[in-house]
């Protein structure tokens, strides 16, 4: 820091021992005591005591330096008189000094064994107390100090009185600076400022800042004191209440609560480790005051332990006959699912003990995945509890939060067990494919332990911190697709696919289940409404297009509401709903029945596609024009489907001669491949042979049979590779009136799984390569 030397008068120069201090600034005309432990400082002190008791005291710039060099020392300090020296334990010395004059180092004469410096005493020019501006500055300084004292009562009244009656402004400024809690850099700056007027102005600015800080401190102190007083009052009142209760023999409060928990825990057949954990928590609970926030956490924990179904078990109903009846009553079709459940019950009936399997029902929306889980629980006599996993992104939702967090709770597994009230419910993980993950963890990873029969005997929730046996639970999961389920989790489950319903199955479901349910819901009876079979089939064919039956149920509900409105207008009438008057209830047809083309055409082939709502037919059209060999692909095709089209073009080019096609077509023809319904994105490899057939037909001029549909992946050498979703695709072909279906040879094994109505009405042709496809498809 530079020293302000305005109006400075150098009085005299003298050589003095120098004491370098850390963390304090000594001002002229002030008394200050401090401790010294460094050897250099103690030797300098001893020399000063034999030399008029005078020493030069200055501060080192960096307090962390143990042995400061000359450049580490402030040049401006104070000539002090040593008035008292006291030896302390641990080889330290406590010294009391009186500041006499400001002084500045002109030269350091020696540094060992202690510092000796040549210092110049500094005497500023007289501060004219009679000058109005100077008097105003002095008064302003005193006023600001009084304002500061209002918020900081540590300053004594005697000190304030003494300063108010000080005539020497320079001395006043130094005294105030010495007693204020300023930063060391600010104090050193005041010491460096020799000009009294500038020093006063700087000190006024510092006082204003310190007053604002003191105001904030005062507000904080009041708030803290208020909170402490409130807590102390509550504590005394509760202690008094406890004494009064003891005198009256009344054991209410914490002790009564603890006794209640002890009683509840004694009635439970808990594992030894759980019992020890609960006893420790009870002991902590009894030692805490009622107002301690931790007591609420322990109270919540003990309540959860008492509420869990440690010993509550429902007895399984293992009657195969009853289970078959319940499943048949609630669901039409779904034979494979019903068969798997009956197998499980049969094994359990024979062995008596068997860990529940972990089933995953996979299928499109609305096919009855959730409702079949309810039926399984009913058939077995188990409690049904459902956990919706859709949108879960936090691992703590499964395993719970640790008790260190405010508002922590157990995870969904433990919560569902408490809700079920038994330790062997049927637990449904709904929409297991809709889980996500983020920085809080991956919930699917937390399910790995839950769904592993070898590990879930000791499931540990983060909140409970005790082992709970989940092996008695029958876990069932549902999903729309397997693509988003992590492989390790998928490996722990047995996959059972629920395909979309056929039109015939939808008809029976609507007639047996949906229609009676909606009639009851809308307060209608068979006496005042009739919906014939033709009406139901019309709703299925012309107002819905889905794999499940949710939309079908909504359409039946629409009919019931319209009927209810008609009955309110005329209670004596009977509403009759038929295929002919369906438009009065549901409006114009939304869909027309898919029909195959009525004639053979060139460059147009019917393909079969799988969608999330079931199978569908897909036309592929190819146009060939004069050009330069450009290939145009339209219809919102995905990358995989575009690659299939390129593979088809490669096959046709390589076999142009055998297919009676001009071998130079890729140079003098432009090819446009289009898949209609261009607004709908399409992807997948199964349209490969369809594109190749349409391309061959367009280039050769040969027509494609109108009643033939096909599905299969093509390679550039013409091999036909297997595909998925054959059941749904064949149903779509049946609805469209297709007579012949071409499928890959490797899918021949799937023919047994197709619907009987499909196998009876459609000729299914398994093929190995494109030559067989063209032989069947081209007229």
XYZ file of C-alpha atoms in Angstrom:
779
model
C 0.000 0.000 0.000
C 1.256 3.484 -0.790
C 1.485 5.962 2.058
C -0.294 9.301 1.652
C 2.466 11.804 2.322
C 0.487 15.040 1.773
C 1.465 17.716 4.276
C 3.934 15.293 5.940
C 6.640 16.594 8.243
C 9.593 14.242 8.919
C 10.575 14.897 12.541
C 13.592 12.687 13.228
C 15.214 9.412 12.263
C 16.260 6.714 14.727
C 17.349 3.067 14.732
C 14.988 0.797 16.673
C 14.491 -2.962 17.138
C 11.567 -4.009 14.944
C 8.765 -6.356 16.101
C 6.823 -7.855 13.199
C 3.267 -8.861 14.217
C 0.576 -10.926 12.482
C -3.119 -10.049 12.222
C -3.133 -6.737 14.095
C -2.336 -3.056 13.500
C -1.058 -0.797 16.296
C -2.161 2.875 16.075
C -0.547 5.907 17.779
C -2.078 7.011 21.093
C -3.586 3.554 21.783
C -2.820 0.724 24.210
C -2.714 -2.831 22.872
C -1.542 -6.188 24.243
C -0.615 -9.230 22.189
C 1.309 -12.514 22.472
C 4.644 -13.290 20.838
C 6.208 -16.703 20.232
C 8.714 -16.155 17.404
C 12.339 -16.031 18.498
C 13.142 -12.949 16.409
C 10.307 -10.961 17.992
C 11.274 -11.992 21.535
C 14.917 -11.008 20.957
C 13.798 -7.638 19.531
C 11.605 -7.139 22.629
C 14.527 -7.880 24.979
C 16.711 -5.364 23.122
C 13.955 -2.741 23.363
C 13.686 -3.208 27.135
C 17.327 -2.182 27.570
C 17.028 0.670 25.043
C 14.499 3.142 26.476
C 11.743 0.523 26.126
C 11.115 1.679 22.543
C 10.460 -0.573 19.544
C 9.067 -0.187 16.035
C 5.936 -2.388 15.595
C 4.660 -3.155 12.096
C 2.525 -5.824 10.432
C 3.568 -8.501 7.928
C 1.558 -8.518 4.676
C 0.759 -12.230 4.588
C -0.110 -13.771 7.963
C 0.664 -17.299 6.747
C 4.409 -16.619 6.365
C 6.318 -17.901 9.387
C 9.632 -16.095 8.785
C 8.904 -12.891 6.830
C 11.597 -11.314 4.676
C 11.989 -7.500 4.445
C 9.770 -7.379 1.345
C 6.983 -9.146 3.292
C 6.750 -6.350 5.874
C 4.566 -3.222 5.764
C 6.767 -0.082 5.586
C 4.394 2.031 7.723
C 4.126 1.153 11.400
C 4.126 2.687 14.884
C 6.881 3.544 17.377
C 5.712 1.970 20.624
C 6.705 2.011 24.244
C 6.835 -1.386 25.971
C 4.875 -0.882 29.209
C 4.485 -4.474 30.425
C 5.978 -7.902 29.675
C 4.613 -11.200 31.069
C 6.116 -14.608 30.358
C 3.430 -17.199 29.528
C 3.548 -21.016 29.321
C 4.786 -22.712 26.133
C 7.610 -20.161 25.695
C 5.279 -17.303 24.724
C 5.442 -13.703 25.941
C 2.472 -11.381 26.472
C 3.329 -7.730 25.990
C 1.428 -4.471 26.488
C 2.486 -1.608 24.228
C 1.549 2.061 23.936
C 1.567 3.554 20.429
C 3.494 6.821 20.275
C 4.139 7.987 16.733
C 3.627 6.901 13.131
C 6.891 5.983 11.484
C 8.111 4.695 8.155
C 11.000 2.330 7.475
C 13.778 4.080 5.616
C 16.256 1.200 5.864
C 16.474 -2.230 7.518
C 19.862 -2.268 9.210
C 20.002 -5.954 10.113
C 17.792 -9.017 9.980
C 19.599 -11.423 12.321
C 19.285 -12.391 15.088
C 16.386 -9.894 15.081
C 15.227 -7.022 12.910
C 16.697 -3.548 13.456
C 15.381 -0.795 11.214
C 16.057 2.889 10.626
C 12.651 4.615 10.877
C 11.489 8.167 10.169
C 8.959 9.629 12.570
C 6.044 11.187 10.645
C 4.221 14.207 11.932
C 1.346 15.565 9.802
C 0.665 19.259 9.446
C -1.609 20.647 12.128
C -5.335 19.981 11.544
C -7.088 23.327 11.995
C -9.947 22.500 14.354
C -11.414 25.984 13.931
C -11.941 25.598 10.161
C -15.639 24.982 9.487
C -15.123 22.108 7.017
C -12.784 20.338 9.429
C -15.239 20.790 12.301
C -18.050 19.402 10.146
C -15.935 16.348 9.288
C -15.162 15.748 12.967
C -18.854 15.984 13.937
C -19.840 13.686 11.060
C -17.275 11.148 12.258
C -18.658 11.200 15.813
C -22.280 10.992 14.554
C -21.528 7.966 12.413
C -19.746 6.300 15.328
C -22.813 6.898 17.545
C -25.053 5.387 14.827
C -22.757 2.381 14.729
C -22.949 1.963 18.535
C -26.771 1.802 18.400
C -26.454 -1.561 16.657
C -23.249 -2.738 18.358
C -23.479 -2.411 22.123
C -20.040 -3.955 22.615
C -18.608 -0.402 22.482
C -18.654 0.959 26.053
C -20.357 4.219 26.935
C -17.209 5.445 28.697
C -15.172 5.038 25.484
C -17.844 6.922 23.505
C -17.865 9.781 26.077
C -14.068 10.008 25.982
C -13.972 10.248 22.183
C -16.725 12.868 22.051
C -14.592 15.136 24.261
C -11.350 14.608 22.357
C -9.940 17.829 20.852
C -7.276 16.112 18.767
C -9.007 14.904 15.557
C -5.993 12.822 14.481
C -6.039 11.004 17.814
C -9.831 10.561 17.571
C -9.553 8.918 14.143
C -6.794 6.563 15.303
C -8.701 5.549 18.449
C -11.887 4.788 16.483
C -10.026 2.829 13.806
C -8.300 0.774 16.497
C -11.582 -0.190 18.193
C -13.663 -0.923 15.077
C -13.884 -4.534 13.712
C -12.388 -3.506 10.368
C -10.503 -5.706 7.934
C -6.737 -5.667 8.405
C -6.261 -4.103 4.973
C -8.635 -1.253 5.928
C -6.842 -0.656 9.234
C -3.463 -0.595 7.536
C -4.837 1.858 4.980
C -5.945 4.181 7.835
C -2.483 3.893 9.404
C -0.856 4.649 6.034
C -3.027 7.774 5.567
C -1.032 10.534 7.249
C -3.225 13.455 6.136
C -5.825 13.835 8.905
C -8.613 15.142 6.657
C -8.285 12.248 4.208
C -8.051 9.801 7.109
C -11.319 11.113 8.611
C -13.127 10.935 5.270
C -12.001 7.328 4.730
C -13.030 6.394 8.250
C -16.505 7.888 7.794
C -17.036 5.693 4.704
C -15.890 2.611 6.619
C -18.186 3.473 9.561
C -21.234 3.766 7.270
C -20.479 0.300 5.853
C -19.929 -1.226 9.296
C -23.215 0.298 10.537
C -25.130 -1.440 7.723
C -23.435 -4.742 8.580
C -24.259 -4.219 12.274
C -27.931 -3.586 11.362
C -28.121 -6.933 9.525
C -26.369 -8.688 12.425
C -28.883 -7.171 14.836
C -31.854 -8.459 12.817
C -30.317 -11.955 12.645
C -29.605 -11.933 16.389
C -33.217 -11.051 17.164
C -34.517 -13.881 14.985
C -32.142 -16.416 16.539
C -32.937 -15.246 20.066
C -36.676 -15.483 19.344
C -36.311 -19.068 18.117
C -34.153 -20.032 21.099
C -36.637 -18.485 23.538
C -39.501 -20.379 21.881
C -37.650 -23.716 22.021
C -36.609 -23.133 25.633
C -40.215 -22.311 26.583
C -41.495 -25.478 24.912
C -38.777 -27.523 26.605
C -39.629 -26.191 30.098
C -43.357 -26.714 29.524
C -42.832 -30.306 28.384
C -40.551 -31.034 31.332
C -43.194 -29.620 33.680
C -45.863 -31.724 31.931
C -43.708 -34.833 32.355
C -43.333 -34.197 36.108
C -47.086 -33.588 36.475
C -47.863 -36.814 34.573
C -45.473 -38.780 36.774
C -47.176 -37.390 39.898
C -50.589 -38.330 38.528
C -49.426 -41.756 37.344
C -50.362 -40.802 33.793
C -47.975 -42.297 31.234
C -49.035 -40.271 28.233
C -46.606 -38.720 25.801
C -43.425 -40.333 24.509
C -43.421 -43.142 27.086
C -46.976 -44.161 26.230
C -46.155 -44.112 22.523
C -43.100 -46.276 23.140
C -45.173 -48.746 25.140
C -47.708 -48.956 22.316
C -44.946 -49.683 19.791
C -43.464 -52.332 22.101
C -46.852 -53.992 22.386
C -47.407 -54.008 18.615
C -43.918 -55.347 17.909
C -44.300 -58.102 20.506
C -47.397 -59.347 18.684
C -45.433 -59.730 15.429
C -43.289 -62.743 14.690
C -40.305 -60.720 13.524
C -36.904 -62.065 12.424
C -34.204 -61.633 15.050
C -32.293 -58.977 13.050
C -35.477 -56.933 12.596
C -36.312 -57.239 16.299
C -32.864 -55.935 17.304
C -33.141 -53.016 14.855
C -36.547 -52.022 16.236
C -35.365 -52.263 19.869
C -32.487 -49.880 19.104
C -34.840 -47.413 17.398
C -37.234 -47.595 20.389
C -34.388 -46.906 22.786
C -33.358 -43.840 20.771
C -36.991 -42.712 20.587
C -37.445 -42.799 24.379
C -34.289 -40.731 24.967
C -35.357 -37.918 22.628
C -37.425 -34.895 23.544
C -40.852 -34.645 21.957
C -39.812 -31.603 19.913
C -36.748 -33.263 18.375
C -37.348 -33.583 14.597
C -35.562 -36.959 14.602
C -38.308 -38.396 16.841
C -40.847 -37.940 14.021
C -38.585 -39.907 11.659
C -38.305 -42.790 14.162
C -42.046 -42.652 14.830
C -42.751 -42.982 11.077
C -40.233 -45.819 10.779
C -41.716 -47.839 13.674
C -45.230 -47.317 12.301
C -44.160 -48.758 8.941
C -42.534 -51.779 10.599
C -45.719 -52.468 12.585
C -47.954 -52.063 9.520
C -46.057 -54.468 7.250
C -47.657 -57.911 6.801
C -44.889 -59.975 8.411
C -47.187 -62.873 9.324
C -50.351 -62.294 7.271
C -50.615 -64.925 4.547
C -53.616 -65.780 2.376
C -54.194 -69.434 1.662
C -53.996 -70.228 -2.050
C -57.037 -71.756 -3.700
C -55.440 -74.439 -5.829
C -58.584 -75.738 -7.483
C -57.797 -76.101 -11.180
C -61.505 -76.390 -11.924
C -62.331 -73.110 -10.161
C -59.376 -71.285 -11.744
C -60.393 -72.453 -15.212
C -63.970 -71.280 -14.598
C -62.862 -67.810 -13.397
C -60.483 -67.310 -16.323
C -63.117 -68.471 -18.829
C -65.771 -66.217 -17.276
C -63.680 -63.046 -17.395
C -61.805 -63.512 -20.692
C -62.573 -64.879 -24.113
C -59.651 -66.465 -25.970
C -56.104 -65.996 -24.570
C -55.718 -69.768 -24.402
C -51.903 -69.761 -24.041
C -52.036 -67.404 -21.051
C -54.751 -69.431 -19.344
C -52.848 -72.637 -19.988
C -49.663 -71.208 -18.403
C -51.537 -70.115 -15.257
C -53.191 -73.505 -14.890
C -49.778 -75.177 -15.270
C -48.411 -73.073 -12.420
C -51.375 -73.931 -10.181
C -51.055 -77.616 -11.012
C -47.358 -77.690 -10.033
C -48.062 -75.797 -6.807
C -50.928 -78.195 -5.968
C -48.589 -81.194 -6.347
C -45.483 -79.778 -4.605
C -47.199 -77.567 -2.029
C -44.290 -75.102 -2.110
C -43.040 -73.231 -5.113
C -41.763 -69.689 -5.568
C -44.091 -67.690 -7.759
C -43.042 -67.366 -11.396
C -42.399 -63.927 -12.856
C -44.638 -63.585 -15.883
C -44.520 -60.733 -18.391
C -47.647 -60.282 -20.511
C -46.704 -58.514 -23.735
C -49.197 -57.255 -26.268
C -50.826 -54.213 -27.855
C -53.031 -51.864 -25.802
C -56.501 -53.032 -24.869
C -56.042 -56.816 -25.169
C -56.681 -57.445 -21.449
C -53.213 -57.684 -19.894
C -54.147 -55.852 -16.678
C -57.573 -57.457 -16.319
C -56.184 -60.988 -16.720
C -53.864 -60.319 -13.764
C -56.948 -59.493 -11.648
C -58.570 -62.728 -12.771
C -55.467 -64.732 -11.829
C -55.512 -63.176 -8.331
C -59.216 -64.008 -7.989
C -58.740 -67.584 -9.184
C -55.949 -68.148 -6.643
C -57.654 -66.327 -3.770
C -54.773 -63.839 -3.482
C -54.882 -60.099 -2.808
C -54.371 -58.058 -5.960
C -52.139 -54.980 -5.843
C -51.013 -52.901 -8.829
C -47.900 -50.729 -9.231
C -47.905 -48.412 -12.248
C -44.337 -48.008 -13.542
C -45.158 -45.705 -16.453
C -42.981 -42.575 -16.328
C -40.944 -43.593 -13.253
C -37.407 -42.158 -13.519
C -36.084 -42.355 -9.942
C -34.590 -45.478 -8.401
C -35.904 -44.355 -4.988
C -39.476 -44.933 -6.245
C -38.683 -48.658 -6.132
C -36.220 -48.888 -3.235
C -37.343 -45.900 -1.149
C -35.422 -42.864 0.129
C -32.838 -43.062 2.875
C -33.981 -41.666 6.215
C -31.404 -38.888 6.052
C -33.689 -37.043 3.601
C -36.528 -34.862 4.849
C -39.901 -36.459 4.128
C -38.336 -39.804 3.164
C -40.695 -42.732 2.609
C -40.417 -46.410 1.621
C -40.487 -47.380 -2.048
C -43.452 -48.674 -4.015
C -42.750 -52.344 -3.253
C -43.042 -51.877 0.520
C -45.965 -49.460 0.089
C -47.816 -52.027 -2.043
C -47.235 -54.741 0.572
C -48.724 -52.503 3.264
C -51.678 -51.791 0.967
C -52.162 -55.505 0.254
C -52.074 -56.483 3.936
C -50.541 -59.889 3.085
C -47.008 -60.978 2.264
C -48.084 -63.192 -0.660
C -50.243 -60.963 -2.894
C -50.313 -60.951 -6.668
C -48.263 -57.835 -7.486
C -48.719 -56.357 -10.962
C -45.961 -54.193 -12.461
C -48.014 -52.327 -15.047
C -46.317 -50.749 -18.111
C -42.836 -52.046 -17.224
C -41.633 -50.928 -20.673
C -42.448 -47.255 -19.924
C -39.781 -46.691 -17.227
C -37.087 -44.107 -17.833
C -33.810 -43.185 -16.156
C -31.949 -39.995 -15.251
C -29.265 -38.711 -12.875
C -31.244 -40.057 -9.894
C -30.666 -43.637 -11.005
C -32.240 -46.334 -13.147
C -35.421 -47.843 -11.634
C -35.172 -50.867 -13.941
C -31.859 -51.732 -12.246
C -33.597 -51.640 -8.848
C -36.145 -54.164 -10.151
C -33.416 -56.691 -10.953
C -33.268 -57.843 -7.331
C -37.038 -57.772 -6.909
C -37.662 -60.000 -9.930
C -34.889 -62.506 -9.212
C -36.222 -65.522 -7.279
C -32.704 -66.225 -5.964
C -32.250 -62.727 -4.479
C -35.653 -61.400 -3.460
C -35.784 -63.458 -0.268
C -33.812 -60.618 1.351
C -35.057 -57.452 -0.338
C -33.771 -54.347 1.445
C -35.601 -51.041 1.131
C -33.438 -47.940 1.704
C -35.946 -46.482 4.169
C -36.619 -49.681 6.125
C -32.979 -50.883 6.193
C -34.159 -54.403 7.044
C -34.603 -57.534 4.942
C -38.084 -58.498 3.738
C -38.911 -61.787 1.989
C -40.606 -61.195 -1.389
C -40.355 -64.809 -2.584
C -44.005 -65.560 -1.733
C -45.279 -62.815 -4.055
C -46.595 -63.760 -7.497
C -45.152 -61.071 -9.774
C -46.777 -60.286 -13.103
C -45.569 -57.532 -15.438
C -47.266 -56.012 -18.478
C -45.716 -54.310 -21.490
C -46.683 -53.159 -24.970
C -43.262 -53.933 -26.430
C -40.061 -55.666 -25.382
C -37.793 -53.231 -27.240
C -37.433 -50.753 -24.346
C -37.001 -53.313 -21.550
C -33.318 -53.766 -20.549
C -31.983 -57.230 -21.384
C -30.972 -58.204 -17.802
C -34.506 -57.409 -16.621
C -36.054 -59.244 -19.563
C -33.936 -62.299 -18.727
C -35.621 -62.585 -15.320
C -39.156 -62.820 -16.731
C -41.105 -65.431 -18.616
C -42.577 -63.767 -21.711
C -46.155 -64.574 -22.679
C -47.380 -62.777 -25.782
C -50.989 -61.645 -26.054
C -51.696 -61.045 -29.762
C -54.483 -58.801 -31.010
C -58.006 -60.173 -31.174
C -59.638 -61.388 -34.365
C -62.933 -59.875 -35.419
C -64.698 -63.020 -34.223
C -63.046 -62.785 -30.805
C -63.970 -59.103 -30.550
C -67.571 -59.997 -31.354
C -67.772 -62.548 -28.538
C -65.985 -60.234 -26.077
C -68.384 -57.406 -26.902
C -71.438 -59.625 -26.582
C -70.410 -61.436 -23.389
C -68.568 -58.730 -21.462
C -68.580 -55.207 -22.888
C -72.256 -54.829 -23.754
C -73.654 -56.106 -20.399
C -71.112 -53.939 -18.551
C -72.072 -50.740 -20.405
C -75.822 -51.427 -20.170
C -75.489 -51.725 -16.392
C -73.273 -48.635 -16.186
C -75.819 -46.531 -18.115
C -78.878 -47.881 -16.264
C -80.277 -49.674 -19.311
C -82.021 -53.059 -19.458
C -82.878 -55.541 -22.186
C -86.539 -54.413 -21.848
C -85.824 -50.954 -23.251
C -82.854 -51.524 -25.631
C -81.760 -54.252 -28.008
C -78.456 -54.380 -29.928
C -78.365 -57.229 -32.406
C -75.326 -59.175 -33.614
C -75.189 -57.308 -36.910
C -74.867 -53.992 -35.066
C -71.937 -55.275 -33.007
C -70.160 -56.599 -36.114
C -70.712 -53.261 -37.871
C -69.109 -51.395 -34.955
C -66.119 -53.758 -35.096
C -65.626 -53.542 -38.868
C -66.471 -49.896 -39.592
C -65.877 -47.892 -36.390
C -62.755 -49.430 -34.841
C -59.332 -50.442 -36.041
C -57.296 -51.728 -33.102
C -55.746 -54.887 -31.700
C -57.601 -54.591 -28.364
C -61.162 -53.680 -27.441
C -60.909 -50.307 -25.652
C -62.225 -48.278 -28.587
C -64.923 -50.908 -29.146
C -66.079 -50.441 -25.548
C -66.141 -46.649 -25.987
C -68.273 -46.998 -29.127
C -70.745 -49.252 -27.265
C -70.844 -46.620 -24.494
C -71.650 -43.975 -27.163
C -74.587 -46.093 -28.344
C -75.829 -46.479 -24.751
C -75.720 -42.711 -24.161
C -77.688 -42.024 -27.344
C -80.203 -44.660 -26.301
C -80.505 -43.132 -22.820
C -81.291 -39.734 -24.389
C -84.030 -41.304 -26.539
C -85.523 -43.082 -23.518
C -85.634 -39.870 -21.492
C -87.682 -38.234 -24.280
C -90.003 -41.253 -24.611
C -89.841 -43.706 -21.674
C -92.326 -46.096 -23.318
C -90.242 -46.725 -26.415
C -87.762 -49.549 -26.956
C -84.523 -48.582 -28.698
C -83.424 -51.021 -31.391
C -79.867 -50.782 -32.684
C -79.099 -52.582 -35.946
C -76.489 -52.439 -38.684
C -78.924 -50.392 -40.822
C -79.495 -47.568 -38.332
C -75.948 -47.532 -36.876
C -75.161 -44.184 -38.495
C -77.869 -42.592 -36.324
C -75.849 -43.545 -33.250
C -72.195 -43.345 -34.360
C -72.292 -41.249 -37.535
C -70.708 -42.135 -40.878
C -68.398 -45.134 -41.163
C -64.861 -44.329 -40.038
C -63.229 -47.295 -41.793
C -64.135 -49.431 -44.740
C -63.338 -53.107 -44.777
C -59.974 -53.796 -46.376
C -60.431 -55.556 -49.677
C -57.913 -57.003 -52.080
C -57.776 -55.589 -55.598
C -60.385 -57.031 -57.999
C -57.965 -57.461 -60.930
C -54.375 -58.342 -61.705
C -52.163 -55.277 -62.251
C -48.592 -54.462 -63.241
C -46.299 -52.979 -60.567
C -48.776 -53.185 -57.663
C -48.279 -55.835 -54.942
C -50.105 -56.352 -51.631
C -47.739 -56.649 -48.659
C -48.502 -57.475 -45.037
C -47.418 -55.231 -42.152
C -47.453 -55.390 -38.366
C -48.519 -52.364 -36.302
C -49.030 -51.802 -32.575
C -52.769 -52.103 -33.099
C -52.576 -55.351 -35.100
C -51.884 -56.450 -38.664
C -52.557 -54.432 -41.808
C -52.272 -54.773 -45.586
C -49.840 -52.512 -47.407
C -49.744 -51.844 -51.154
C -46.407 -51.263 -52.861
C -46.495 -49.436 -56.192
C -43.651 -49.121 -58.714
C -43.514 -46.860 -61.786
C -40.768 -47.175 -64.444
C -40.064 -44.174 -66.726
C -37.532 -43.040 -69.284
C -34.633 -41.445 -67.461
C -31.045 -41.785 -66.301
C -31.237 -44.443 -63.595
C -32.573 -42.409 -60.639
C -34.301 -44.254 -57.763
C -37.080 -42.358 -55.931
C -38.518 -43.706 -52.617
C -41.648 -42.075 -51.170
C -44.276 -42.827 -48.545
C -42.360 -41.843 -45.344
C -40.108 -44.909 -45.441
C -37.666 -45.563 -42.610
C -33.974 -46.330 -43.090
C -34.450 -50.115 -42.859
C -37.228 -50.086 -45.452
C -35.132 -47.919 -47.792
C -32.312 -50.436 -47.518
C -34.771 -53.238 -48.376
C -35.749 -51.316 -51.532
C -32.095 -50.930 -52.545
C -31.500 -54.659 -51.890
C -34.491 -55.443 -54.146
C -33.079 -53.250 -56.947
C -29.704 -54.973 -56.588
C -31.348 -58.411 -56.860
C -33.295 -57.411 -59.990
C -30.183 -55.954 -61.660
C -28.180 -59.090 -60.922
C -30.935 -61.363 -62.317
C -32.258 -59.153 -65.130
C -31.574 -61.719 -67.867
C -33.395 -64.560 -66.044
C -36.333 -62.245 -65.312
C -36.754 -61.133 -68.953
C -35.787 -57.575 -68.067
C -33.609 -55.134 -70.009
C -30.189 -55.368 -68.390
C -29.553 -51.641 -68.947
C -32.667 -50.456 -67.063
C -30.566 -48.922 -64.291
C -29.043 -46.557 -66.857
C -31.976 -45.575 -69.083
C -34.917 -45.847 -66.671
C -36.009 -43.901 -63.605
C -37.716 -46.005 -60.924
C -40.243 -44.598 -58.438
C -41.238 -46.847 -55.501
C -44.167 -45.585 -53.460
C -46.046 -46.994 -50.451
C -49.514 -45.363 -50.109
C -50.825 -43.673 -46.965
C -47.838 -41.370 -47.218
C -48.662 -39.556 -43.966
C -47.978 -42.732 -41.967
C -44.299 -43.527 -41.216
C -43.282 -47.065 -42.209
C -40.186 -49.085 -41.465
C -38.904 -52.649 -41.190
C -37.373 -55.267 -43.479
C -40.467 -57.448 -44.034
C -41.555 -55.562 -47.183
C -38.401 -56.647 -49.039
C -39.949 -59.388 -51.217
C -43.030 -57.195 -51.811
C -40.862 -54.397 -53.250
C -38.811 -56.853 -55.319
C -41.967 -58.432 -56.793
C -43.494 -55.020 -57.657
C -40.201 -53.923 -59.245
C -39.918 -57.127 -61.312
C -43.544 -56.767 -62.461
C -43.073 -53.124 -63.487
C -39.847 -53.769 -65.410
C -41.029 -56.976 -67.115
C -44.626 -55.906 -67.756
C -45.973 -59.056 -66.082
C -49.091 -58.674 -63.927
C -49.253 -59.616 -60.218
C -52.123 -61.810 -59.000
C -54.605 -59.631 -57.123
C -55.453 -62.214 -54.451
C -51.817 -62.847 -53.398
C -50.153 -61.080 -50.438
C -46.652 -61.567 -49.097
C -44.224 -60.781 -46.295
C -40.513 -61.493 -45.954
C -37.068 -59.909 -45.856
C -34.935 -60.098 -49.022
C -31.175 -60.306 -49.422
C -29.245 -59.039 -52.456
C -28.850 -62.688 -53.561
C -32.605 -63.255 -53.446
C -32.872 -65.300 -50.247
C -36.063 -64.818 -48.210
C -35.443 -64.324 -44.474
C -37.955 -64.811 -41.598
C -40.149 -62.094 -40.112
C -42.290 -61.565 -36.999
C -45.950 -60.820 -36.303
C -47.210 -63.557 -38.646
C -50.459 -64.096 -36.761
C -51.514 -60.447 -36.994
C -50.456 -60.200 -40.634
C -52.428 -63.290 -41.678
C -55.516 -61.958 -39.896
C -55.214 -58.728 -41.876
C -54.958 -60.782 -45.096
C -58.057 -62.754 -44.133
C -60.052 -59.553 -43.503
C -58.963 -58.204 -46.918
C -60.132 -61.321 -48.792
C -56.637 -62.554 -49.750
C -56.553 -66.165 -50.948
C -52.785 -66.867 -50.985
C -50.036 -65.691 -48.631
C -46.314 -66.048 -49.304
C -44.179 -66.351 -46.177
C -40.487 -67.214 -45.487
C -39.752 -70.920 -45.178
C -38.352 -70.415 -41.657
C -41.761 -69.125 -40.515
C -43.369 -72.440 -41.465
C -43.175 -73.500 -37.805
C -45.459 -70.564 -36.865
C -48.352 -71.806 -39.031
C -49.619 -74.010 -36.180
C -50.142 -70.878 -34.058
C -52.383 -69.169 -36.617
C -56.117 -68.816 -36.203
C -58.183 -71.796 -37.511
C -60.281 -69.442 -39.654
C -57.078 -68.263 -41.395
C -55.734 -71.743 -42.041
C -59.112 -72.849 -43.434
C -59.561 -69.973 -45.893
C -56.038 -69.010 -46.994
C -53.408 -70.980 -48.881
C -50.088 -70.322 -47.095
C -46.956 -70.768 -49.260
C -43.564 -70.960 -47.481
C -40.679 -70.062 -49.853
C -36.878 -70.150 -49.805
C -35.992 -67.516 -52.406
C -37.321 -64.867 -54.782
C -37.636 -67.270 -57.722
C -40.344 -69.157 -55.811
C -42.019 -65.863 -54.851
C -42.195 -64.694 -58.473
C -43.391 -68.084 -59.650
C -46.369 -67.887 -57.264
C -47.119 -64.153 -57.477
C -46.798 -63.293 -61.192
C -49.697 -64.164 -63.483
